[in-house]
Coordinates of C-alpha atoms and ligand atoms in Angstrom, one line a residue:
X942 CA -58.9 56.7 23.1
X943 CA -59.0 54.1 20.4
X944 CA -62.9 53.8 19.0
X945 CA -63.1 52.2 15.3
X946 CA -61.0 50.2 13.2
X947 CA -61.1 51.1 9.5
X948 CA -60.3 48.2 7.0
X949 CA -59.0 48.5 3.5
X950 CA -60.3 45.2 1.7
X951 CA -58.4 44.3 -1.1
X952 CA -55.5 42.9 0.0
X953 CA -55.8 43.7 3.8
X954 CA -58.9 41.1 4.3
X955 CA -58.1 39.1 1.3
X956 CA -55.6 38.4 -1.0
X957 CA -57.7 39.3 -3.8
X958 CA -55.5 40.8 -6.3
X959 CA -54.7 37.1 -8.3
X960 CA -58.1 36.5 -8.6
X961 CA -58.7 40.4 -9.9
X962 CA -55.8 39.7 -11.9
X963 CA -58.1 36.6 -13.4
X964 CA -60.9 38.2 -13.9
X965 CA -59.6 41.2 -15.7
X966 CA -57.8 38.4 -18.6
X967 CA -61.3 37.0 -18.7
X968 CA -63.0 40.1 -19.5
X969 CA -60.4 41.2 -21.8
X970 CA -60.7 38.0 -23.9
X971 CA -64.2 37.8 -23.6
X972 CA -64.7 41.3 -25.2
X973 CA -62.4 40.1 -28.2
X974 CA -58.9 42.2 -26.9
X975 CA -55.4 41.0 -27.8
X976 CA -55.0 42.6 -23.7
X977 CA -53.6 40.0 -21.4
X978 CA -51.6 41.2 -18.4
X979 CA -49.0 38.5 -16.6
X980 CA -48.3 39.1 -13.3
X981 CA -44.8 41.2 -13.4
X982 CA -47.8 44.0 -16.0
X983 CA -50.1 43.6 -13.1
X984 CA -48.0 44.2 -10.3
X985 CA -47.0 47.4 -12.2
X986 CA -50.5 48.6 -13.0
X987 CA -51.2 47.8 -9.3
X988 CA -49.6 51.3 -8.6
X989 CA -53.4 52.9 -9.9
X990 CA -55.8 52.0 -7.7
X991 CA -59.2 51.3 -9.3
X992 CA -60.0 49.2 -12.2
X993 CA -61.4 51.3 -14.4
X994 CA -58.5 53.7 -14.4
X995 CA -55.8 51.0 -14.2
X996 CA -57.4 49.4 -17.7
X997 CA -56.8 53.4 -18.9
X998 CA -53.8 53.6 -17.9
X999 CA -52.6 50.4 -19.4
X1000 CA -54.9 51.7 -22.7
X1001 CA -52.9 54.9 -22.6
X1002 CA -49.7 53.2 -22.5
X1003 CA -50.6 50.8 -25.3
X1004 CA -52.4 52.5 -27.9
X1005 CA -52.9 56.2 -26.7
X1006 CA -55.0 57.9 -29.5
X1007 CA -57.8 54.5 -28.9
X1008 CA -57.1 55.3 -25.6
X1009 CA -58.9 59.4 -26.1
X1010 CA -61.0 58.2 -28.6
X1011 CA -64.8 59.3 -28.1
X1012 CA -66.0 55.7 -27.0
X1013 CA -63.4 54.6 -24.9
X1014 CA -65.7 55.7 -21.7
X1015 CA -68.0 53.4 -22.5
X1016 CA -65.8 50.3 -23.4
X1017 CA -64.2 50.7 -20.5
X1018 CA -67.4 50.9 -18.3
X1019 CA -68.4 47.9 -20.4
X1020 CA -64.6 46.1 -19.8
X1021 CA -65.3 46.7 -16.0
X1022 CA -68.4 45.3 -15.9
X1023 CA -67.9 42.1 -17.5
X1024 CA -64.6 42.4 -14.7
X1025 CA -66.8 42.4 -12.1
X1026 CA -69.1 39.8 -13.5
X1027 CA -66.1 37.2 -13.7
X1028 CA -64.7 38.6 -9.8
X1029 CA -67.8 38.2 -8.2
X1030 CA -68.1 34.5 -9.5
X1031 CA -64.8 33.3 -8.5
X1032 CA -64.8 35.0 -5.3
X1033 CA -68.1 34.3 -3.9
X1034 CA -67.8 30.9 -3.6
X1035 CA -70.4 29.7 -6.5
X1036 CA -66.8 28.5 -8.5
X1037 CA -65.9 25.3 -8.1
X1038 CA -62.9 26.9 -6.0
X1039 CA -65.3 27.9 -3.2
X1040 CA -64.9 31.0 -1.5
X1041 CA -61.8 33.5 -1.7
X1042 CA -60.2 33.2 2.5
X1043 CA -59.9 35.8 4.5
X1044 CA -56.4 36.5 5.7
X1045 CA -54.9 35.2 9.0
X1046 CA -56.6 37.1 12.3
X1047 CA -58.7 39.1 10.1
X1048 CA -62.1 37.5 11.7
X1049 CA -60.6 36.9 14.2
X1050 CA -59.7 40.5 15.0
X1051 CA -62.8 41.7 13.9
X1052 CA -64.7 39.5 16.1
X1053 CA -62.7 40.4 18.9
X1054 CA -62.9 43.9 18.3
X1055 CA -66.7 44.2 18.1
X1056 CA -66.5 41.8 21.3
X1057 CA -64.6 44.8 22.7
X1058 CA -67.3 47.7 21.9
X1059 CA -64.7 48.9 19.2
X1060 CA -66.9 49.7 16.0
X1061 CA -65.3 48.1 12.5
X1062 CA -65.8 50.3 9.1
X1063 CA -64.1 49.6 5.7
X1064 CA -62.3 51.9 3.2
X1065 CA -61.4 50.6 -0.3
X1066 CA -61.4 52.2 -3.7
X1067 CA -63.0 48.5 -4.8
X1068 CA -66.8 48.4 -6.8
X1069 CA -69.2 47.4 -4.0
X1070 CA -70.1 44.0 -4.9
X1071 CA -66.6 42.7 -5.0
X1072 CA -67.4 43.3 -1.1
X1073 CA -70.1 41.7 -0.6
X1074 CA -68.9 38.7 -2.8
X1075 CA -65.6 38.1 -0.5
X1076 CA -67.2 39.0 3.0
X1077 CA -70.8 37.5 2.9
X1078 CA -69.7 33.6 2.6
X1079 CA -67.6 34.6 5.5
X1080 CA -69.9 37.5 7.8
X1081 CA -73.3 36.1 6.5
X1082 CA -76.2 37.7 4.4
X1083 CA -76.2 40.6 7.1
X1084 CA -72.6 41.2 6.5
X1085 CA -72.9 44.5 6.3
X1086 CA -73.8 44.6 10.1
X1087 CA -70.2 44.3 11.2
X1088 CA -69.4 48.1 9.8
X1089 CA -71.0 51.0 10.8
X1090 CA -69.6 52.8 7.7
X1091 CA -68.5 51.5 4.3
X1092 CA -66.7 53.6 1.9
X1093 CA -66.2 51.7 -1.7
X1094 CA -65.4 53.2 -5.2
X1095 CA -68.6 54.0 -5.8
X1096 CA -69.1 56.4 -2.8
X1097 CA -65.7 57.5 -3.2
X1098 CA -64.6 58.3 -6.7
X1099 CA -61.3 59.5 -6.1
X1100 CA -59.2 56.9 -5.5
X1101 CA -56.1 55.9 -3.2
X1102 CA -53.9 57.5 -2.3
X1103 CA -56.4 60.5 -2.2
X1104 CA -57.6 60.5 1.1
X1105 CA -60.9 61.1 0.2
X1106 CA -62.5 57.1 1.1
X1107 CA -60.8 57.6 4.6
X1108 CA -62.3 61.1 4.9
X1109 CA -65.9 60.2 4.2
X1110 CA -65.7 57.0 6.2
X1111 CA -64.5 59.0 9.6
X1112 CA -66.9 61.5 8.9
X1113 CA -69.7 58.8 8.3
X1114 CA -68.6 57.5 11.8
X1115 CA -68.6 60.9 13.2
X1116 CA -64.9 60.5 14.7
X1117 CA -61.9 62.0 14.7
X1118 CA -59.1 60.5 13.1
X1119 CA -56.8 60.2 16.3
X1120 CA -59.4 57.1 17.4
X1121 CA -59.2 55.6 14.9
X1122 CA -56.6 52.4 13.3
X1123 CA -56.5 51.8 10.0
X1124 CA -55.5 48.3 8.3
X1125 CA -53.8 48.8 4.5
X1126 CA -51.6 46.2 2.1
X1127 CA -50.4 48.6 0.1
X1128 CA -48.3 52.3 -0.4
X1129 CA -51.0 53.7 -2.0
X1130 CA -53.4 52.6 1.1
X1131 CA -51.2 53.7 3.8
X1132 CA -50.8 57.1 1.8
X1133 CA -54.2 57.5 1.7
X1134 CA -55.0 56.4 5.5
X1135 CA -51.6 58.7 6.7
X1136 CA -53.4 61.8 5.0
X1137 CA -56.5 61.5 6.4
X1138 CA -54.6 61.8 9.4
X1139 CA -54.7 57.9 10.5
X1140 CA -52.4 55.8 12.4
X1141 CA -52.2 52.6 10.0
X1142 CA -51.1 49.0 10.8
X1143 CA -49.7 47.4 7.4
X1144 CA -49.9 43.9 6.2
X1145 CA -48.6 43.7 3.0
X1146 CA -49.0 40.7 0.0
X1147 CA -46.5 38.9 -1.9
X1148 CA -48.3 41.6 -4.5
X1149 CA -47.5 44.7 -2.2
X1150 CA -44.6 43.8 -0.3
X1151 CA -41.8 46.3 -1.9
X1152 CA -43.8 49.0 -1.6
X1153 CA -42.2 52.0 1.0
X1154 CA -44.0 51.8 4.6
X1155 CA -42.6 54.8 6.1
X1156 CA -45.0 56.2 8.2
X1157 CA -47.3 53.4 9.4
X1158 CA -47.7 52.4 12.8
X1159 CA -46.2 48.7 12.0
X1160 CA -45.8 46.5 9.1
X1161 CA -46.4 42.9 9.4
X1162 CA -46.9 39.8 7.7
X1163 CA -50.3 39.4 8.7
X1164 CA -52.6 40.0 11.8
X1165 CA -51.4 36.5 13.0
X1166 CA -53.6 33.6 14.3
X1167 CA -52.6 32.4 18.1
X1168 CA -52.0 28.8 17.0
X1169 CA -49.6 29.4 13.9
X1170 CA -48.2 33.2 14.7
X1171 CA -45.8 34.1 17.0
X1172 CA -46.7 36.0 19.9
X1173 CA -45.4 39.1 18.8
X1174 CA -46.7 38.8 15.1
X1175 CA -50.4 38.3 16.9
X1176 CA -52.4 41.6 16.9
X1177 CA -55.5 41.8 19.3
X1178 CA -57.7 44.6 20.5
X1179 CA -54.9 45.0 23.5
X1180 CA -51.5 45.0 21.6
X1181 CA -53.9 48.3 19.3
X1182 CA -54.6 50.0 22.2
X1183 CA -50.5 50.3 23.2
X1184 CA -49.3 50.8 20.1
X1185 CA -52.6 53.5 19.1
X1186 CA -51.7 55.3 22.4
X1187 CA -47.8 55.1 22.3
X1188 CA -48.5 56.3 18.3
X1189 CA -49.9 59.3 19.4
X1190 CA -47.6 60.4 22.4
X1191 CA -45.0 60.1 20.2
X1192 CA -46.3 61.8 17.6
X1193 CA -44.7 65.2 19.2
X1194 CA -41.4 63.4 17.9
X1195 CA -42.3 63.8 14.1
X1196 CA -38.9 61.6 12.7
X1197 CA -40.0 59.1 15.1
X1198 CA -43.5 58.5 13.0
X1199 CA -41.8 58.1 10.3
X1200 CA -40.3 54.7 11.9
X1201 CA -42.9 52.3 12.2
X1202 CA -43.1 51.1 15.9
X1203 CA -43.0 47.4 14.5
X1204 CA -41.2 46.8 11.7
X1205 CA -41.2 42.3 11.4
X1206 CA -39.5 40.6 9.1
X1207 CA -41.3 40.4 6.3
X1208 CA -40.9 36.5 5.8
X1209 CA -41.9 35.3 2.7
X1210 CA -43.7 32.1 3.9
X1211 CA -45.3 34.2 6.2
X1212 CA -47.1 36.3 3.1
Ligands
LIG1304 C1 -57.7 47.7 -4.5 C2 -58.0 48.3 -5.8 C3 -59.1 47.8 -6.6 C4 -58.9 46.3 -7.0 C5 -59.7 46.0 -8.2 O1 -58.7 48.1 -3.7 O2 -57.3 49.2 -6.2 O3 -59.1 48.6 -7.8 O4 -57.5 46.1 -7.4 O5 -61.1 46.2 -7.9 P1 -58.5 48.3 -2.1 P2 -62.0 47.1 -9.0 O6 -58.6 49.8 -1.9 O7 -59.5 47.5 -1.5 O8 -57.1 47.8 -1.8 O9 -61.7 46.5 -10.3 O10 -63.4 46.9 -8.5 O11 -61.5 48.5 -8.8
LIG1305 MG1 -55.6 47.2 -0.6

């Protein structure tokens, strides 16, 4: 029986990753670096998950033997920071830009699910106060209410696709991984999410969108809004409970999991 819904957050609740994009040129000019990555170096680098080891990878790429040297560490803790620093001000809504949306039927969803005595957790390799900067202008100062377990990059230092964030968030929730649905953007995600044993619903970005999906339990534009989405691109607590149940009766027919049961058209104007 379906009894949580895990969320992945960058990405899957928000769009985030222009505004990470931002903040990481910010920090990179205001540290004095030559760095500046446009988005076809980004969308590359997007394949490491985490920041801190996506700026090392893109070190190592660029000038290896700075890269090893003995102070890197810490100029990459120092990088991150000042990351964060810029994130957390264009996200929370103190920019002029206001707050970073949440993406279609995502509050929605979650307020429906809670409604339905489902419990809500969240799963990202992101640093814990790019959470609370996207989700409190939207949840609230008590945010962290809605999820009775959050696993971040802090809590879990081995990043996507390890399993290891899924892991500690079921057992945090004290379930097993057959009640649970996961929401992911990305391959990395759904990797992660698919060996922890989950069934995952995919909503990829314009950031995420050629990634492979094989494997989830159904890609989609987006979780859909009633007034703008059409039925069948609308996911509610009922539409999880048939696809979660059907997921796992078929899941004796191992080459039919690796179909997802929904597979939209990805429409661009969709993402
Ligand atoms: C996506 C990530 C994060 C963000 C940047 O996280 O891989 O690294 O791109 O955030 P999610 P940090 O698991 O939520 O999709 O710089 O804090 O890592
Ligand atoms: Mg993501």
């Amino acid at each position: 029986m379906l009894s949580a819904l895990i969320f992945d957050v960058d990405g899957t609740l928000a769009d985030t990753e222009t505004a990470h994009c931002a903040a990481f040129n910010a920090a990179f000019a205001q540290m004095g670096l030559d760095w500046h990555w446009d988005r076809d170096t980004y969308q590359r680098l997007l394949a490491v998950s985490g920041g801190v080891e996506r700026m090392a990878q893109f070190w190592r790429e660029t000038d290896p033997e700075a890269a090893s040297s003995p102070g890197a560490e810490a100029t990459l803790r120092a990088l991150h920071q000042a990351k964060t620093r810029f994130y957390t001000g264009s996200t929370s809504g103190s920019a002029a830009s206001g707050p970073l949306a949440l993406r279609p039927g995502v509050l929605r969803l979650m307020r429906e699910a809670r409604a339905s005595g489902l419990r809500l957790a969240i799963a990202t390799t992101t640093t814990p106060a790019n959470i609370a900067a996207l989700l409190q202008p939207h949840l609230g100062a008590q945010w962290e209410r809605w999820f009775d377990a959050i696993g971040d990059g802090h809590s879990a230092p081995v990043k996507k696709p390890h399993p290891q964030v899924y892991t500690q968030v079921l057992s945090r929730l004290g379930l097993d991984a057959r009640s649970v649905i996961a929401f992911e953007d990305s391959a990395n995600g759904l990797r992660a999410a698919t060996a922890a044993g989950l069934a995952t619903v995919v909503t990829p970005t314009a950031w995420t969108r050629h990634d492979g999906f094989a494997g989830a339990l159904a890609v989609l534009p987006s979780l859909g809004e009633p007034d703008v989405s059409s039925p069948e691109l609308c996911v509610d607590v009922a539409r999880l409970r048939r696809w979660h149940a059907s997921f796992w009766r078929d899941s004796a027919a191992p080459a039919r999991r690796r179909a997802p049961l929904i597979q939209s058209q990805l429409e661009p104007e969709l993402l």
